[in-house]
Amino acid sequence: DAGVTQTPRHEVAEKGQTIILKCEPVSGHNDLFWYRQTKIQGLELLSYFRSKSLMEDGGAFKDRFKAEMLNSSFSTLKIQPTEPKDSAVYLCASSLGQGAAEQFFGPGTRLTVL
Amino acid sequence: QQKVQQSPESLSVPEGGMASFNCTSSDRNFQYFWWYRQHSGEGPKALMSIFSDGDKKEGRFTAHLNKASLHVSLHIRDSQPSDSALYFCAARNMGYKLTFGTGTSLLVDP
């Protein structure tokens, strides 16, 4: 079984650019999550989808971050416009459900904004 | 506020030694706990889950949960250089949100 896949693995952007990160969840998983990981803040939840419906859009991340789930097997995270403080690792995770269901993470996309 | 406090921040043990990590939560609604491990350049991978009070052993890894004191720990015996990684505890109530600890960086010296 394929795990969570993310592309690209590395992205370098100039300040003000638009970038799109992609994620394919584990087949059959209903829940999809986008996280941002930095050394200072740790893992922060950006967005959460349940059966393709957006359930949480990340509060403080709403302005320039937009996650979409085009179908049950593909999601994107758009950052527009990028700022240097967005430099981080962006992780996608999927899960069968809530409560006791484990979250499976992709390898992440390392974003550097110059 | 941080709902899951993790310690220590970093840890160095000799090959073959014991590594121990601790987490204390401030939310009594947490029911489900995991330990995740993240090697450099990879995403976190679940090592173990623990949902009931007591010990759970899987090979060299033992997790311990005490819901009354809101404490969960992980012990790795016979540590190997390949165990060098970032370790996170994670906790969840009946909902979808997984709350992560701040992480412990483990270095196993060969």
GROMACS .gro file of C-alpha atoms in nm:
model
  224
    1ASP     CA    1   0.000   0.000   0.000
    2ALA     CA    2   0.132   0.344  -0.092
    3GLY     CA    3   0.168   0.587   0.194
    4VAL     CA    4   0.106   0.962   0.181
    5THR     CA    5   0.294   1.123  -0.106
    6GLN     CA    6   0.391   1.489  -0.129
    7THR     CA    7   0.542   1.692  -0.412
    8PRO     CA    8   0.766   1.871  -0.452
    9ARG     CA    9   1.007   1.766  -0.176
   10HIS     CA   10   1.185   2.102  -0.191
   11GLU     CA   11   1.064   2.440  -0.312
   12VAL     CA   12   1.247   2.771  -0.329
   13ALA     CA   13   1.038   3.084  -0.389
   14GLU     CA   14   1.099   3.455  -0.408
   15LYS     CA   15   0.902   3.676  -0.169
   16GLY     CA   16   0.560   3.753  -0.319
   17GLN     CA   17   0.539   3.444  -0.539
   18THR     CA   18   0.253   3.195  -0.537
   19ILE     CA   19   0.341   2.835  -0.463
   20ILE     CA   20   0.127   2.521  -0.467
   21LEU     CA   21   0.212   2.211  -0.268
   22LYS     CA   22   0.052   1.878  -0.351
   23CYS     CA   23  -0.054   1.577  -0.145
   24GLU     CA   24  -0.201   1.235  -0.217
   25PRO     CA   25  -0.342   1.066   0.098
   26VAL     CA   26  -0.347   0.695   0.173
   27SER     CA   27  -0.615   0.532  -0.039
   28GLY     CA   28  -0.942   0.497   0.154
   29HIS     CA   29  -0.858   0.753   0.423
   30ASN     CA   30  -1.139   1.001   0.490
   31ASP     CA   31  -0.946   1.264   0.684
   32LEU     CA   32  -0.666   1.483   0.547
   33PHE     CA   33  -0.453   1.730   0.738
   34TRP     CA   34  -0.199   1.997   0.644
   35TYR     CA   35   0.061   2.096   0.905
   36ARG     CA   36   0.348   2.341   0.919
   37GLN     CA   37   0.661   2.239   1.111
   38THR     CA   38   0.925   2.479   1.241
   39LYS     CA   39   1.187   2.439   1.513
   40ILE     CA   40   1.033   2.717   1.721
   41GLN     CA   41   0.659   2.645   1.687
   42GLY     CA   42   0.675   2.270   1.631
   43LEU     CA   43   0.380   2.117   1.443
   44GLU     CA   44   0.092   2.356   1.371
   45LEU     CA   45  -0.236   2.249   1.210
   46LEU     CA   46  -0.317   2.450   0.898
   47SER     CA   47  -0.622   2.273   0.757
   48TYR     CA   48  -0.840   1.968   0.811
   49PHE     CA   49  -1.071   1.795   0.560
   50ARG     CA   50  -1.324   1.526   0.636
   51SER     CA   51  -1.452   1.343   0.329
   52LYS     CA   52  -1.336   1.634   0.110
   53SER     CA   53  -1.519   1.898   0.318
   54LEU     CA   54  -1.307   2.167   0.482
   55MET     CA   55  -1.365   2.139   0.858
   56GLU     CA   56  -1.086   2.366   0.988
   57ASP     CA   57  -0.905   2.635   0.794
   58GLY     CA   58  -0.629   2.715   1.040
   59GLY     CA   59  -0.742   3.043   1.197
   60ALA     CA   60  -0.429   3.259   1.188
   61PHE     CA   61  -0.324   3.100   0.860
   62LYS     CA   62  -0.641   3.195   0.671
   63ASP     CA   63  -0.512   3.507   0.499
   64ARG     CA   64  -0.252   3.373   0.259
   65PHE     CA   65  -0.297   2.998   0.294
   66LYS     CA   66  -0.564   2.807   0.107
   67ALA     CA   67  -0.603   2.431   0.111
   68GLU     CA   68  -0.831   2.250  -0.130
   69MET     CA   69  -0.932   1.892  -0.179
   70LEU     CA   70  -1.022   1.843  -0.543
   71ASN     CA   71  -1.112   1.478  -0.501
   72SER     CA   72  -1.068   1.211  -0.235
   73SER     CA   73  -0.717   1.132  -0.353
   74PHE     CA   74  -0.563   1.475  -0.410
   75SER     CA   75  -0.518   1.793  -0.211
   76THR     CA   76  -0.328   2.117  -0.264
   77LEU     CA   77  -0.201   2.390  -0.034
   78LYS     CA   78  -0.158   2.729  -0.197
   79ILE     CA   79   0.043   3.006  -0.032
   80GLN     CA   80  -0.014   3.345  -0.191
   81PRO     CA   81   0.183   3.569  -0.164
   82THR     CA   82   0.478   3.397   0.005
   83GLU     CA   83   0.679   3.571   0.277
   84PRO     CA   84   1.020   3.475   0.422
   85LYS     CA   85   0.849   3.375   0.751
   86ASP     CA   86   0.668   3.099   0.558
   87SER     CA   87   0.997   2.909   0.530
   88ALA     CA   88   0.922   2.576   0.698
   89VAL     CA   89   0.845   2.210   0.632
   90TYR     CA   90   0.486   2.151   0.521
   91LEU     CA   91   0.348   1.810   0.609
   92CYS     CA   92   0.039   1.635   0.482
   93ALA     CA   93  -0.121   1.356   0.685
   94SER     CA   94  -0.422   1.130   0.640
   95SER     CA   95  -0.629   0.916   0.871
   96LEU     CA   96  -0.923   0.672   0.860
   97GLY     CA   97  -1.115   0.880   1.112
   98GLN     CA   98  -1.113   1.042   1.455
   99GLY     CA   99  -1.042   0.922   1.808
  100ALA     CA  100  -0.818   0.616   1.800
  101ALA     CA  101  -0.734   0.637   1.429
  102GLU     CA  102  -0.363   0.692   1.360
  103GLN     CA  103  -0.245   0.979   1.141
  104PHE     CA  104  -0.002   0.882   0.864
  105PHE     CA  105   0.237   1.153   0.749
  106GLY     CA  106   0.397   1.221   0.413
  107PRO     CA  107   0.768   1.305   0.376
  108GLY     CA  108   0.698   1.680   0.372
  109THR     CA  109   0.788   1.970   0.145
  110ARG     CA  110   1.070   2.196   0.261
  111LEU     CA  111   0.985   2.552   0.153
  112THR     CA  112   1.245   2.829   0.148
  113VAL     CA  113   1.126   3.183   0.075
  114LEU     CA  114   1.401   3.429  -0.013
  115GLN     CA  115  -0.126   2.741   2.575
  116GLN     CA  116   0.078   2.426   2.525
  117LYS     CA  117  -0.142   2.133   2.626
  118VAL     CA  118   0.134   1.873   2.608
  119GLN     CA  119   0.468   1.939   2.776
  120GLN     CA  120   0.753   1.712   2.667
  121SER     CA  121   1.093   1.655   2.827
  122PRO     CA  122   1.382   1.651   2.789
  123GLU     CA  123   1.440   1.881   2.494
  124SER     CA  124   1.741   1.678   2.385
  125LEU     CA  125   1.908   1.358   2.496
  126SER     CA  126   2.235   1.181   2.423
  127VAL     CA  127   2.285   0.815   2.513
  128PRO     CA  128   2.562   0.563   2.429
  129GLU     CA  129   2.487   0.279   2.190
  130GLY     CA  130   2.322   0.001   2.389
  131GLY     CA  131   2.192   0.243   2.651
  132MET     CA  132   1.840   0.333   2.761
  133ALA     CA  133   1.663   0.644   2.629
  134SER     CA  134   1.359   0.781   2.810
  135PHE     CA  135   1.111   1.050   2.712
  136ASN     CA  136   0.824   1.204   2.908
  137CYS     CA  137   0.507   1.392   2.831
  138THR     CA  138   0.251   1.551   3.062
  139SER     CA  139  -0.077   1.685   2.933
  140SER     CA  140  -0.307   1.946   3.083
  141ASP     CA  141  -0.627   1.822   2.919
  142ARG     CA  142  -0.816   1.543   3.096
  143ASN     CA  143  -1.018   1.482   2.780
  144PHE     CA  144  -0.721   1.322   2.606
  145GLN     CA  145  -0.795   0.953   2.558
  146TYR     CA  146  -0.551   0.837   2.293
  147PHE     CA  147  -0.174   0.875   2.293
  148TRP     CA  148   0.096   0.805   2.034
  149TRP     CA  149   0.469   0.828   2.011
  150TYR     CA  150   0.599   0.946   1.674
  151ARG     CA  151   0.955   0.935   1.546
  152GLN     CA  152   1.092   1.163   1.277
  153HIS     CA  153   1.427   1.105   1.107
  154SER     CA  154   1.594   1.401   0.939
  155GLY     CA  155   1.437   1.477   0.601
  156GLU     CA  156   1.135   1.252   0.660
  157GLY     CA  157   0.784   1.291   0.796
  158PRO     CA  158   0.687   1.167   1.145
  159LYS     CA  159   0.604   0.796   1.170
  160ALA     CA  160   0.400   0.644   1.450
  161LEU     CA  161   0.610   0.417   1.671
  162MET     CA  162   0.349   0.311   1.922
  163SER     CA  163   0.001   0.390   2.038
  164ILE     CA  164  -0.121   0.351   2.397
  165PHE     CA  165  -0.481   0.394   2.503
  166SER     CA  166  -0.501   0.213   2.840
  167ASP     CA  167  -0.325   0.272   3.170
  168GLY     CA  168  -0.011   0.066   3.224
  169ASP     CA  169   0.275  -0.053   3.008
  170LYS     CA  170   0.280  -0.154   2.643
  171LYS     CA  171   0.589  -0.323   2.504
  172GLU     CA  172   0.687  -0.366   2.139
  173GLY     CA  173   1.036  -0.504   2.092
  174ARG     CA  174   1.289  -0.258   2.235
  175PHE     CA  175   1.020   0.007   2.293
  176THR     CA  176   0.802   0.036   2.606
  177ALA     CA  177   0.534   0.300   2.651
  178HIS     CA  178   0.369   0.378   2.983
  179LEU     CA  179   0.043   0.566   3.041
  180ASN     CA  180  -0.106   0.702   3.362
  181LYS     CA  181  -0.427   0.886   3.282
  182ALA     CA  182  -0.482   0.996   3.641
  183SER     CA  183  -0.157   1.194   3.636
  184LEU     CA  184  -0.190   1.275   3.264
  185HIS     CA  185   0.157   1.129   3.206
  186VAL     CA  186   0.289   0.920   2.919
  187SER     CA  187   0.646   0.800   2.871
  188LEU     CA  188   0.853   0.608   2.619
  189HIS     CA  189   1.163   0.400   2.692
  190ILE     CA  190   1.400   0.260   2.433
  191ARG     CA  191   1.635  -0.011   2.556
  192ASP     CA  192   1.951  -0.118   2.372
  193SER     CA  193   1.950   0.210   2.176
  194GLN     CA  194   2.100   0.197   1.826
  195PRO     CA  195   2.252   0.478   1.615
  196SER     CA  196   1.953   0.437   1.381
  197ASP     CA  197   1.729   0.546   1.673
  198SER     CA  198   1.881   0.896   1.649
  199ALA     CA  199   1.582   1.113   1.554
  200LEU     CA  200   1.321   1.356   1.682
  201TYR     CA  201   1.055   1.196   1.906
  202PHE     CA  202   0.709   1.345   1.964
  203CYS     CA  203   0.427   1.242   2.189
  204ALA     CA  204   0.079   1.316   2.055
  205ALA     CA  205  -0.258   1.314   2.228
  206ARG     CA  206  -0.618   1.322   2.111
  207ASN     CA  207  -0.964   1.326   2.260
  208MET     CA  208  -1.263   1.179   2.074
  209GLY     CA  209  -1.229   1.436   1.795
  210TYR     CA  210  -0.990   1.488   1.507
  211LYS     CA  211  -0.728   1.722   1.648
  212LEU     CA  212  -0.395   1.568   1.739
  213THR     CA  213  -0.197   1.774   1.991
  214PHE     CA  214   0.178   1.728   1.971
  215GLY     CA  215   0.446   1.769   2.233
  216THR     CA  216   0.742   1.994   2.161
  217GLY     CA  217   0.972   1.705   2.068
  218THR     CA  218   1.290   1.545   2.203
  219SER     CA  219   1.600   1.518   1.990
  220LEU     CA  220   1.777   1.186   2.056
  221LEU     CA  221   2.140   1.123   1.963
  222VAL     CA  222   2.277   0.773   2.009
  223ASP     CA  223   2.658   0.774   2.014
  224PRO     CA  224   2.814   0.468   1.845
   0.00000   0.00000   0.00000
